[in-house]
mmCIF file of C-alpha atoms and ligand atoms in Angstrom:
data_model
loop_
_atom_site.group_PDB
_atom_site.id
_atom_site.type_symbol
_atom_site.label_atom_id
_atom_site.label_comp_id
_atom_site.label_asym_id
_atom_site.label_seq_id
_atom_site.Cartn_x
_atom_site.Cartn_y
_atom_site.Cartn_z
ATOM 1 C CA PRO A 6 91.420 123.403 82.958
ATOM 2 C CA LYS A 7 91.519 120.288 84.863
ATOM 3 C CA THR A 8 88.097 118.436 86.212
ATOM 4 C CA ALA A 9 88.154 118.045 89.790
ATOM 5 C CA TYR A 10 87.679 114.266 91.251
ATOM 6 C CA VAL A 11 84.357 113.701 92.498
ATOM 7 C CA ARG A 12 83.941 111.185 95.230
ATOM 8 C CA THR A 13 80.918 109.768 94.237
ATOM 9 C CA LYS A 14 80.986 105.646 94.958
ATOM 10 C CA PRO A 15 83.273 103.710 97.371
ATOM 11 C CA HIS A 16 86.206 103.729 95.881
ATOM 12 C CA LEU A 17 88.227 100.250 95.439
ATOM 13 C CA ASN A 18 91.399 98.701 94.060
ATOM 14 C CA ILE A 19 91.316 95.188 92.197
ATOM 15 C CA GLY A 20 93.670 94.231 89.706
ATOM 16 C CA THR A 21 94.258 91.441 87.343
ATOM 17 C CA MET A 22 96.370 88.395 87.899
ATOM 18 C CA GLY A 23 97.275 85.034 86.275
ATOM 19 C CA HIS A 24 99.463 83.204 83.735
ATOM 20 C CA VAL A 25 101.351 85.160 80.927
ATOM 21 C CA ASP A 26 99.464 85.403 77.595
ATOM 22 C CA HIS A 27 96.140 84.233 79.169
ATOM 23 C CA GLY A 28 94.424 87.419 78.102
ATOM 24 C CA LYS A 29 94.625 89.906 81.502
ATOM 25 C CA THR A 30 95.508 92.960 79.636
ATOM 26 C CA THR A 31 92.515 91.565 76.607
ATOM 27 C CA LEU A 32 90.063 92.013 79.502
ATOM 28 C CA THR A 33 91.130 94.834 81.315
ATOM 29 C CA ALA A 34 90.755 96.900 77.885
ATOM 30 C CA ALA A 35 87.717 95.039 77.395
ATOM 31 C CA ILE A 36 86.239 95.952 81.099
ATOM 32 C CA THR A 37 86.732 99.710 80.046
ATOM 33 C CA LYS A 38 84.854 99.137 77.156
ATOM 34 C CA VAL A 39 81.740 97.294 78.060
ATOM 35 C CA LEU A 40 81.866 99.661 81.137
ATOM 36 C CA ALA A 41 82.187 103.101 78.693
ATOM 37 C CA GLU A 42 79.295 101.879 76.430
ATOM 38 C CA ARG A 43 76.980 101.640 79.085
ATOM 39 C CA SER A 44 74.232 104.939 79.115
ATOM 40 C CA GLY A 45 75.404 107.629 81.230
ATOM 41 C CA SER A 46 78.597 105.938 81.691
ATOM 42 C CA SER A 47 81.362 108.324 83.004
ATOM 43 C CA THR A 48 84.216 105.695 82.382
ATOM 44 C CA SER A 49 86.681 105.700 79.232
ATOM 45 C CA TYR A 50 88.022 102.889 77.222
ATOM 46 C CA VAL A 51 91.355 102.224 76.797
ATOM 47 C CA SER A 52 92.911 100.461 74.675
ATOM 48 C CA PHE A 53 94.979 97.264 74.878
ATOM 49 C CA ASP A 54 97.638 99.243 73.232
ATOM 50 C CA ARG A 55 97.286 102.188 76.263
ATOM 51 C CA ILE A 56 97.543 99.218 78.650
ATOM 52 C CA ASP A 57 100.718 97.285 77.712
ATOM 53 C CA ARG A 58 102.590 99.947 76.684
ATOM 54 C CA ALA A 59 106.250 100.636 78.172
ATOM 55 C CA PRO A 60 106.933 101.845 81.280
ATOM 56 C CA GLU A 61 108.811 105.013 80.090
ATOM 57 C CA GLU A 62 106.178 105.601 77.472
ATOM 58 C CA ALA A 63 103.565 105.705 80.445
ATOM 59 C CA GLN A 64 105.261 108.484 82.680
ATOM 60 C CA ARG A 65 103.173 111.460 80.695
ATOM 61 C CA GLY A 66 100.906 112.559 82.955
ATOM 62 C CA ILE A 67 101.408 113.207 86.883
ATOM 63 C CA THR A 68 98.828 110.664 87.721
ATOM 64 C CA ILE A 69 99.501 108.136 84.742
ATOM 65 C CA ASN A 70 100.721 105.181 86.775
ATOM 66 C CA ILE A 71 102.024 101.984 84.886
ATOM 67 C CA ALA A 72 99.114 100.030 83.851
ATOM 68 C CA HIS A 73 96.594 101.418 86.114
ATOM 69 C CA VAL A 74 92.962 102.526 84.850
ATOM 70 C CA GLU A 75 89.800 103.598 86.251
ATOM 71 C CA TYR A 76 86.562 102.679 85.397
ATOM 72 C CA GLU A 77 82.834 102.878 87.591
ATOM 73 C CA THR A 78 80.137 100.000 87.702
ATOM 74 C CA ASP A 79 76.821 101.313 88.686
ATOM 75 C CA THR A 80 77.740 101.223 92.821
ATOM 76 C CA ARG A 81 81.673 101.496 92.534
ATOM 77 C CA HIS A 82 84.762 103.286 91.274
ATOM 78 C CA TYR A 83 87.150 101.268 90.916
ATOM 79 C CA ALA A 84 91.298 101.404 89.990
ATOM 80 C CA HIS A 85 92.566 98.441 88.425
ATOM 81 C CA VAL A 86 95.985 97.616 88.116
ATOM 82 C CA ASP A 87 97.035 95.206 85.069
ATOM 83 C CA MET A 88 99.771 93.068 86.608
ATOM 84 C CA PRO A 89 102.448 91.910 84.093
ATOM 85 C CA GLY A 90 102.260 87.713 84.104
ATOM 86 C CA HIS A 91 106.180 86.803 83.967
ATOM 87 C CA ALA A 92 107.322 85.779 86.669
ATOM 88 C CA ASP A 93 110.559 88.716 86.406
ATOM 89 C CA TYR A 94 107.653 91.218 87.282
ATOM 90 C CA VAL A 95 106.439 88.866 90.506
ATOM 91 C CA LYS A 96 108.087 91.958 92.598
ATOM 92 C CA ASN A 97 105.561 94.442 90.817
ATOM 93 C CA MET A 98 102.440 91.997 91.700
ATOM 94 C CA VAL A 99 103.601 91.733 94.930
ATOM 95 C CA THR A 100 103.839 95.711 95.613
ATOM 96 C CA GLY A 101 100.570 96.512 93.692
ATOM 97 C CA ALA A 102 98.963 93.502 95.363
ATOM 98 C CA ALA A 103 99.862 94.626 98.641
ATOM 99 C CA GLN A 104 96.754 97.393 97.947
ATOM 100 C CA LEU A 105 94.406 95.085 96.331
ATOM 101 C CA ASP A 106 90.793 94.983 98.042
ATOM 102 C CA GLY A 107 89.996 91.899 95.584
ATOM 103 C CA ALA A 108 91.808 90.409 92.513
ATOM 104 C CA ILE A 109 90.336 89.146 88.507
ATOM 105 C CA LEU A 110 92.014 85.803 88.486
ATOM 106 C CA VAL A 111 92.398 85.506 84.777
ATOM 107 C CA VAL A 112 92.812 81.459 83.772
ATOM 108 C CA SER A 113 92.771 80.644 80.310
ATOM 109 C CA ALA A 114 90.035 78.264 79.198
ATOM 110 C CA LEU A 115 92.564 76.117 76.831
ATOM 111 C CA ASP A 116 95.390 76.284 78.845
ATOM 112 C CA GLY A 117 94.125 75.626 82.696
ATOM 113 C CA VAL A 118 96.115 76.051 85.645
ATOM 114 C CA MET A 119 99.828 77.546 84.859
ATOM 115 C CA PRO A 120 102.585 77.912 87.790
ATOM 116 C CA GLN A 121 102.010 81.746 87.199
ATOM 117 C CA THR A 122 98.230 80.927 88.077
ATOM 118 C CA ALA A 123 99.684 79.460 91.295
ATOM 119 C CA GLU A 124 102.280 81.819 92.380
ATOM 120 C CA HIS A 125 100.016 84.972 92.006
ATOM 121 C CA VAL A 126 97.293 83.365 93.769
ATOM 122 C CA LEU A 127 99.958 82.164 96.580
ATOM 123 C CA LEU A 128 101.464 85.550 96.690
ATOM 124 C CA ALA A 129 97.800 87.351 96.645
ATOM 125 C CA ARG A 130 97.025 84.796 100.178
ATOM 126 C CA GLN A 131 100.335 85.928 101.519
ATOM 127 C CA VAL A 132 99.807 90.096 101.058
ATOM 128 C CA GLY A 133 96.606 89.701 102.317
ATOM 129 C CA VAL A 134 94.234 89.940 99.054
ATOM 130 C CA ASP A 135 90.872 88.261 100.457
ATOM 131 C CA HIS A 136 88.714 87.731 97.493
ATOM 132 C CA ILE A 137 89.699 86.624 94.002
ATOM 133 C CA VAL A 138 87.015 86.262 91.074
ATOM 134 C CA VAL A 139 87.609 83.969 88.543
ATOM 135 C CA ALA A 140 87.387 85.095 84.773
ATOM 136 C CA LEU A 141 87.986 82.123 83.008
ATOM 137 C CA ASN A 142 88.753 83.505 79.943
ATOM 138 C CA LYS A 143 89.072 82.733 76.284
ATOM 139 C CA ALA A 144 85.836 80.657 76.519
ATOM 140 C CA ASP A 145 84.537 81.216 73.198
ATOM 141 C CA ALA A 146 87.593 79.212 71.728
ATOM 142 C CA GLY A 147 87.505 76.242 74.289
ATOM 143 C CA ASP A 148 85.142 73.385 74.680
ATOM 144 C CA ASP A 149 82.618 72.727 77.653
ATOM 145 C CA GLU A 150 84.120 69.470 79.030
ATOM 146 C CA LEU A 151 87.881 70.930 78.926
ATOM 147 C CA THR A 152 86.363 74.043 80.534
ATOM 148 C CA ASP A 153 84.362 72.128 82.848
ATOM 149 C CA LEU A 154 87.592 70.420 83.666
ATOM 150 C CA VAL A 155 89.393 73.590 84.465
ATOM 151 C CA GLU A 156 87.090 75.001 86.193
ATOM 152 C CA LEU A 157 87.413 72.442 89.128
ATOM 153 C CA GLU A 158 91.001 72.879 88.740
ATOM 154 C CA VAL A 159 90.950 76.242 89.675
ATOM 155 C CA ARG A 160 88.666 75.829 92.428
ATOM 156 C CA GLU A 161 90.590 73.513 93.593
ATOM 157 C CA LEU A 162 93.794 76.008 93.630
ATOM 158 C CA LEU A 163 91.510 78.549 95.594
ATOM 159 C CA THR A 164 90.833 76.503 98.343
ATOM 160 C CA ALA A 165 94.165 75.137 98.722
ATOM 161 C CA HIS A 166 95.306 78.448 99.645
ATOM 162 C CA GLY A 167 92.526 78.692 101.847
ATOM 163 C CA TYR A 168 90.250 80.871 99.579
ATOM 164 C CA GLY A 169 87.466 78.953 99.651
ATOM 165 C CA GLY A 170 87.307 77.687 96.505
ATOM 166 C CA GLU A 171 83.347 76.478 96.329
ATOM 167 C CA ALA A 172 81.993 79.731 96.732
ATOM 168 C CA ALA A 173 84.185 81.523 94.804
ATOM 169 C CA PRO A 174 82.640 82.839 91.705
ATOM 170 C CA VAL A 175 84.079 81.613 88.663
ATOM 171 C CA VAL A 176 82.433 83.443 85.151
ATOM 172 C CA ARG A 177 83.527 82.373 81.674
ATOM 173 C CA VAL A 178 84.324 84.996 79.661
ATOM 174 C CA SER A 179 86.061 86.000 76.261
ATOM 175 C CA GLY A 180 87.779 89.290 77.023
ATOM 176 C CA LEU A 181 88.847 89.449 72.801
ATOM 177 C CA ARG A 182 85.121 88.865 72.021
ATOM 178 C CA ALA A 183 83.877 91.508 74.080
ATOM 179 C CA LEU A 184 86.332 94.035 72.557
ATOM 180 C CA GLU A 185 85.040 92.940 69.427
ATOM 181 C CA GLY A 186 81.303 93.806 70.935
ATOM 182 C CA ASP A 187 79.905 90.603 70.336
ATOM 183 C CA PRO A 188 77.035 91.021 72.476
ATOM 184 C CA ARG A 189 77.668 86.979 74.284
ATOM 185 C CA TRP A 190 80.813 87.697 75.338
ATOM 186 C CA THR A 191 79.860 91.499 76.407
ATOM 187 C CA ALA A 192 77.087 89.991 78.453
ATOM 188 C CA ALA A 193 79.853 87.594 79.926
ATOM 189 C CA VAL A 194 82.045 90.304 80.946
ATOM 190 C CA GLU A 195 79.094 92.420 82.464
ATOM 191 C CA ALA A 196 78.209 88.893 84.351
ATOM 192 C CA LEU A 197 82.258 89.175 85.806
ATOM 193 C CA LEU A 198 81.677 92.957 86.659
ATOM 194 C CA ASP A 199 78.722 92.124 88.939
ATOM 195 C CA ALA A 200 80.370 89.222 90.651
ATOM 196 C CA VAL A 201 83.100 91.527 91.495
ATOM 197 C CA ASP A 202 80.707 94.156 92.711
ATOM 198 C CA THR A 203 78.975 91.618 95.022
ATOM 199 C CA TYR A 204 81.633 89.445 95.629
ATOM 200 C CA VAL A 205 84.191 91.833 96.817
ATOM 201 C CA PRO A 206 83.197 93.397 99.816
ATOM 202 C CA MET A 207 84.231 97.165 100.640
ATOM 203 C CA PRO A 208 87.168 97.061 102.429
ATOM 204 C CA VAL A 209 87.694 98.982 106.119
ATOM 205 C CA ARG A 210 89.484 102.138 105.607
ATOM 206 C CA TYR A 211 91.663 103.469 108.224
ATOM 207 C CA THR A 212 90.789 106.896 107.357
ATOM 208 C CA ASP A 213 91.467 108.180 110.648
ATOM 209 C CA ALA A 214 95.181 106.549 111.629
ATOM 210 C CA PRO A 215 98.077 108.604 110.790
ATOM 211 C CA PHE A 216 98.421 108.946 106.712
ATOM 212 C CA LEU A 217 101.134 106.546 105.148
ATOM 213 C CA LEU A 218 101.980 106.334 101.273
ATOM 214 C CA PRO A 219 104.253 103.817 100.406
ATOM 215 C CA VAL A 220 105.992 105.397 96.975
ATOM 216 C CA GLU A 221 105.501 103.216 94.107
ATOM 217 C CA ASN A 222 107.094 105.844 91.233
ATOM 218 C CA VAL A 223 108.840 109.738 91.646
ATOM 219 C CA LEU A 224 108.372 111.290 88.454
ATOM 220 C CA THR A 225 109.323 115.143 87.912
ATOM 221 C CA ILE A 226 106.365 117.906 86.231
ATOM 222 C CA THR A 227 108.641 120.443 84.373
ATOM 223 C CA GLY A 228 108.058 123.674 86.835
ATOM 224 C CA ARG A 229 105.661 121.647 89.300
ATOM 225 C CA GLY A 230 108.228 119.895 91.073
ATOM 226 C CA THR A 231 109.049 116.081 92.331
ATOM 227 C CA VAL A 232 105.592 114.304 92.510
ATOM 228 C CA VAL A 233 105.125 110.608 93.820
ATOM 229 C CA THR A 234 102.672 108.217 93.339
ATOM 230 C CA GLY A 235 101.070 105.162 95.277
ATOM 231 C CA ALA A 236 98.224 104.330 96.925
ATOM 232 C CA VAL A 237 97.323 105.929 100.440
ATOM 233 C CA GLU A 238 97.875 103.099 102.913
ATOM 234 C CA ARG A 239 96.166 104.760 105.544
ATOM 235 C CA GLY A 240 94.777 108.189 106.765
ATOM 236 C CA THR A 241 94.017 110.860 104.890
ATOM 237 C CA VAL A 242 96.741 113.752 103.264
ATOM 238 C CA ARG A 243 95.268 117.568 102.111
ATOM 239 C CA VAL A 244 96.969 120.204 100.067
ATOM 240 C CA GLY A 245 99.175 122.395 102.934
ATOM 241 C CA ASP A 246 99.489 119.492 104.753
ATOM 242 C CA ARG A 247 103.159 118.646 106.415
ATOM 243 C CA VAL A 248 104.884 115.455 105.994
ATOM 244 C CA GLN A 249 107.644 113.438 106.677
ATOM 245 C CA VAL A 250 109.265 111.252 103.820
ATOM 246 C CA LEU A 251 111.036 108.132 105.507
ATOM 247 C CA GLY A 252 114.170 107.078 103.266
ATOM 248 C CA ALA A 253 114.812 110.539 102.535
ATOM 249 C CA ASP A 254 115.003 111.525 105.584
ATOM 250 C CA THR A 255 113.324 115.420 105.322
ATOM 251 C CA GLU A 256 109.420 116.755 105.696
ATOM 252 C CA THR A 257 108.202 118.774 103.389
ATOM 253 C CA VAL A 258 104.779 119.994 102.749
ATOM 254 C CA VAL A 259 102.215 118.476 100.063
ATOM 255 C CA THR A 260 101.144 121.602 97.203
ATOM 256 C CA GLY A 261 99.084 119.458 94.589
ATOM 257 C CA LEU A 262 97.604 116.004 94.881
ATOM 258 C CA GLU A 263 95.867 114.057 91.883
ATOM 259 C CA THR A 264 94.250 110.823 91.014
ATOM 260 C CA PHE A 265 93.985 109.760 87.465
ATOM 261 C CA GLY A 266 94.648 112.988 86.253
ATOM 262 C CA LYS A 267 91.865 114.940 88.171
ATOM 263 C CA PRO A 268 92.902 117.368 91.091
ATOM 264 C CA MET A 269 91.341 116.626 94.304
ATOM 265 C CA GLU A 270 91.276 118.326 97.865
ATOM 266 C CA SER A 271 91.822 115.797 100.044
ATOM 267 C CA ALA A 272 92.746 111.972 99.267
ATOM 268 C CA GLU A 273 92.088 108.856 101.429
ATOM 269 C CA ALA A 274 93.076 105.872 102.389
ATOM 270 C CA GLY A 275 92.995 103.362 99.572
ATOM 271 C CA ASP A 276 93.227 106.107 96.985
ATOM 272 C CA ASN A 277 95.723 105.749 94.106
ATOM 273 C CA VAL A 278 97.213 109.366 94.518
ATOM 274 C CA ALA A 279 99.973 111.505 92.828
ATOM 275 C CA LEU A 280 101.349 113.962 95.335
ATOM 276 C CA LEU A 281 103.289 116.927 94.583
ATOM 277 C CA LEU A 282 106.212 117.921 97.082
ATOM 278 C CA ARG A 283 107.735 121.110 97.580
ATOM 279 C CA GLY A 284 110.866 121.479 97.368
ATOM 280 C CA LEU A 285 111.685 118.332 97.312
ATOM 281 C CA PRO A 286 115.068 117.424 94.667
ATOM 282 C CA ARG A 287 114.182 114.561 92.048
ATOM 283 C CA ASP A 288 116.697 112.698 93.644
ATOM 284 C CA ALA A 289 115.787 112.475 97.244
ATOM 285 C CA VAL A 290 113.131 110.426 96.668
ATOM 286 C CA ARG A 291 112.668 106.695 95.356
ATOM 287 C CA ARG A 292 110.635 103.949 95.296
ATOM 288 C CA GLY A 293 110.518 102.111 98.335
ATOM 289 C CA HIS A 294 110.628 105.281 100.730
ATOM 290 C CA VAL A 295 107.128 106.053 102.700
ATOM 291 C CA VAL A 296 105.407 109.383 102.876
ATOM 292 C CA ALA A 297 103.665 109.625 106.628
ATOM 293 C CA ALA A 298 102.384 112.538 108.752
ATOM 294 C CA PRO A 299 105.168 113.611 110.810
ATOM 295 C CA GLY A 300 106.231 111.789 113.547
ATOM 296 C CA SER A 301 103.663 108.741 113.340
ATOM 297 C CA VAL A 302 106.034 105.853 112.205
ATOM 298 C CA THR A 303 110.061 105.246 113.548
ATOM 299 C CA PRO A 304 111.817 102.831 111.278
ATOM 300 C CA SER A 305 113.823 100.118 112.079
ATOM 301 C CA ARG A 306 115.260 96.966 110.783
ATOM 302 C CA HIS A 307 115.023 93.927 113.080
ATOM 303 C CA PHE A 308 112.160 91.972 113.075
ATOM 304 C CA THR A 309 110.817 88.479 113.523
ATOM 305 C CA ALA A 310 108.401 86.939 111.125
ATOM 306 C CA GLN A 311 106.529 83.689 110.369
ATOM 307 C CA VAL A 312 107.738 82.842 106.657
ATOM 308 C CA TYR A 313 106.546 79.958 104.433
ATOM 309 C CA VAL A 314 109.688 78.914 102.133
ATOM 310 C CA LEU A 315 108.162 77.900 98.852
ATOM 311 C CA SER A 316 108.388 74.044 97.906
ATOM 312 C CA ALA A 317 110.235 74.043 94.172
ATOM 313 C CA LYS A 318 106.766 73.192 92.712
ATOM 314 C CA GLU A 319 105.613 76.309 93.482
ATOM 315 C CA GLY A 320 108.910 78.230 92.229
ATOM 316 C CA GLY A 321 111.009 78.386 95.263
ATOM 317 C CA ARG A 322 114.002 77.043 96.037
ATOM 318 C CA ARG A 323 115.174 73.358 95.830
ATOM 319 C CA THR A 324 117.646 73.016 98.881
ATOM 320 C CA ALA A 325 117.274 74.145 102.176
ATOM 321 C CA VAL A 326 117.895 77.974 103.779
ATOM 322 C CA SER A 327 119.879 78.777 106.901
ATOM 323 C CA THR A 328 121.255 80.706 109.218
ATOM 324 C CA GLY A 329 123.259 83.463 107.321
ATOM 325 C CA TYR A 330 121.135 83.240 104.084
ATOM 326 C CA ARG A 331 120.792 86.746 102.536
ATOM 327 C CA PRO A 332 117.907 87.197 100.087
ATOM 328 C CA GLN A 333 115.893 90.524 99.102
ATOM 329 C CA PHE A 334 112.743 91.643 100.949
ATOM 330 C CA TYR A 335 109.473 92.952 99.197
ATOM 331 C CA ILE A 336 107.864 94.960 101.978
ATOM 332 C CA ARG A 337 105.387 97.339 100.975
ATOM 333 C CA THR A 338 106.843 98.847 97.842
ATOM 334 C CA ALA A 339 110.809 98.698 99.373
ATOM 335 C CA ASP A 340 113.393 96.371 97.801
ATOM 336 C CA VAL A 341 115.953 95.740 100.839
ATOM 337 C CA VAL A 342 118.432 92.976 101.623
ATOM 338 C CA GLY A 343 118.083 90.950 105.131
ATOM 339 C CA ASP A 344 119.856 88.750 107.055
ATOM 340 C CA VAL A 345 118.068 85.658 108.092
ATOM 341 C CA ASP A 346 118.208 83.857 112.078
ATOM 342 C CA LEU A 347 116.575 80.922 111.788
ATOM 343 C CA GLY A 348 117.686 80.520 115.922
ATOM 344 C CA GLU A 349 117.524 76.327 117.371
ATOM 345 C CA ARG A 350 115.862 75.290 113.856
ATOM 346 C CA ALA A 351 118.803 76.081 112.273
ATOM 347 C CA VAL A 352 117.340 75.212 108.783
ATOM 348 C CA ALA A 353 114.227 75.460 106.876
ATOM 349 C CA GLN A 354 113.433 73.533 104.047
ATOM 350 C CA PRO A 355 111.406 74.322 101.053
ATOM 351 C CA GLY A 356 107.545 73.674 102.059
ATOM 352 C CA ASP A 357 107.936 74.575 105.570
ATOM 353 C CA THR A 358 106.327 77.570 107.540
ATOM 354 C CA VAL A 359 108.742 78.517 109.957
ATOM 355 C CA THR A 360 109.682 81.851 112.670
ATOM 356 C CA MET A 361 112.735 83.613 111.598
ATOM 357 C CA THR A 362 114.525 87.294 113.110
ATOM 358 C CA VAL A 363 115.611 89.421 110.243
ATOM 359 C CA GLU A 364 117.882 92.147 110.155
ATOM 360 C CA LEU A 365 117.807 94.714 107.342
ATOM 361 C CA GLY A 366 120.151 96.683 105.318
ATOM 362 C CA ARG A 367 118.099 99.828 106.313
ATOM 363 C CA ASP A 368 115.669 101.191 108.681
ATOM 364 C CA ILE A 369 112.246 101.257 106.682
ATOM 365 C CA PRO A 370 108.572 101.469 108.421
ATOM 366 C CA LEU A 371 108.065 98.183 110.022
ATOM 367 C CA GLU A 372 104.613 96.631 112.025
ATOM 368 C CA ALA A 373 102.583 93.416 113.070
ATOM 369 C CA GLY A 374 101.054 92.367 110.634
ATOM 370 C CA LEU A 375 102.844 93.545 107.674
ATOM 371 C CA GLY A 376 102.778 90.914 104.450
ATOM 372 C CA PHE A 377 106.255 90.473 102.374
ATOM 373 C CA ALA A 378 108.207 88.581 100.098
ATOM 374 C CA ILE A 379 111.366 87.152 99.977
ATOM 375 C CA ARG A 380 113.430 86.968 96.362
ATOM 376 C CA GLU A 381 116.761 85.906 95.099
ATOM 377 C CA GLY A 382 117.896 85.909 92.002
ATOM 378 C CA GLY A 383 114.605 87.159 90.286
ATOM 379 C CA ARG A 384 112.554 84.488 91.862
ATOM 380 C CA THR A 385 110.251 84.059 94.845
ATOM 381 C CA VAL A 386 111.543 81.871 97.241
ATOM 382 C CA GLY A 387 109.512 83.001 100.564
ATOM 383 C CA ALA A 388 105.875 84.907 102.245
ATOM 384 C CA GLY A 389 105.617 86.186 105.115
ATOM 385 C CA THR A 390 103.955 88.179 107.704
ATOM 386 C CA VAL A 391 105.978 90.451 110.146
ATOM 387 C CA THR A 392 104.882 89.137 113.881
ATOM 388 C CA GLU A 393 106.956 91.739 116.144
ATOM 389 C CA VAL A 394 109.225 94.618 115.691
ATOM 390 C CA ALA A 395 112.457 95.297 117.849
ATOM 391 C CA GLY A 396 113.367 98.668 118.492
HETATM 392 P P1 GDP B 26 98.132 88.537 79.506
HETATM 393 O O1 GDP B 26 99.791 88.364 78.929
HETATM 394 O O2 GDP B 26 97.378 87.857 80.188
HETATM 395 O O3 GDP B 26 97.880 89.587 79.472
HETATM 396 O O4 GDP B 26 97.417 88.414 77.990
HETATM 397 P P2 GDP B 26 96.862 89.231 76.459
HETATM 398 O O5 GDP B 26 95.816 90.369 76.971
HETATM 399 O O6 GDP B 26 98.389 89.649 75.700
HETATM 400 O O7 GDP B 26 96.586 88.255 75.346
HETATM 401 C C1 GDP B 26 96.933 87.120 75.387
HETATM 402 C C2 GDP B 26 97.064 86.393 73.782
HETATM 403 O O8 GDP B 26 95.897 86.120 73.894
HETATM 404 C C3 GDP B 26 96.861 87.698 72.697
HETATM 405 O O9 GDP B 26 97.110 87.169 71.556
HETATM 406 C C4 GDP B 26 95.232 87.985 72.832
HETATM 407 O O10 GDP B 26 94.542 88.193 71.768
HETATM 408 C C5 GDP B 26 94.854 86.136 73.592
HETATM 409 N N1 GDP B 26 93.300 86.444 73.783
HETATM 410 C C6 GDP B 26 92.870 87.006 74.691
HETATM 411 N N2 GDP B 26 91.747 86.908 75.330
HETATM 412 C C7 GDP B 26 91.118 85.977 74.655
HETATM 413 C C8 GDP B 26 89.805 85.567 74.269
HETATM 414 O O11 GDP B 26 89.250 85.556 75.203
HETATM 415 N N3 GDP B 26 89.527 84.375 73.424
HETATM 416 C C9 GDP B 26 91.144 84.677 72.698
HETATM 417 N N4 GDP B 26 90.529 83.382 71.747
HETATM 418 N N5 GDP B 26 91.942 84.493 72.565
HETATM 419 C C10 GDP B 26 92.145 85.189 73.694
HETATM 420 MG MG1 MG B 27 99.308 91.647 79.920
#
């Protein structure tokens, strides 16, 4: 029998971001190890191999989300997503980051700020991650003077993206040495966790709003049915509740709820959950669909947005975009083509912030304030916010 999830501490969603090979996965494993070894701990150690496994292998249990681990500090329960650093996976970062209450930016003290470091900070800003704690990793192998320079560089990067780099905690760590049990570096990981606990505030949760969950993943549990996973964006859901599946255009009932393999009676805004949905065929629902309280959202395809067009230096385009441009829009977990209209302005250069109207290829739930990324040929070319939805 599975033990039920008991909500004893506030729950937050956090994640590692940063350039490939700077040590995100190693640090994630080290965090679980350090916390698992605290006395009276309820955290389980998750090894590097279990975090970095291939997605197909990850879909065993019903709530095993790819690269999600959970841990508890003295004051909080965290769901932590270890986001892949490679540019091809930025779209996963966008959708993962959209639900993050805070992030740990991992920067190798040996290499400093790299292109993906900057890209992730920019995307984090765009999707509404308000607090970043910096882990200057591989501090065991770097020399102090060089690490000081890297620290300055990271603080400047944060400030350039509106994060207040002066005040942000920057903690020198070694994920690798902490994983090996070295006391000095174990203490450094503890210090990093204290910084996360104190610097990332408890976010406001809209638990009274109508329930909404963007579908991240769909699984089939033999003998039980179709399960969708994701983070609850707002509201509360209980076993027995009727829900609407937007995209699948159907209504169904929630017959089971779990978080990290533990059954729960009700899930609320901020929780990472799996919902078992009655009688829903596996192929009826996909990533990008939205599960919501019936009648609470009206999908549409026209909106106005404020968009920042990334410069070439940030990995964006070298040439201007103009009316008629048709990139992919990454909104919540959805990936939809859209027609861009720049109005009288007609063109936008890389580095510009512009107002545009967009007509998506299909209707999805939209609302003012929603952040999104614009992608083209496997790279991010823009980041925006919906300012107005037209019927
Ligand atoms: P990711 O791509 O950011 O997830 O990076 P990984 O965690 O896979 O680490 C990349 C490489 O850096 C591996 O060879 C790690 O063993 C090494 N590494 C990670 N953390 C540290 C550290 O704190 N110190 C040193 N010296 N090497 C590290
Ligand atoms: Mg990794």
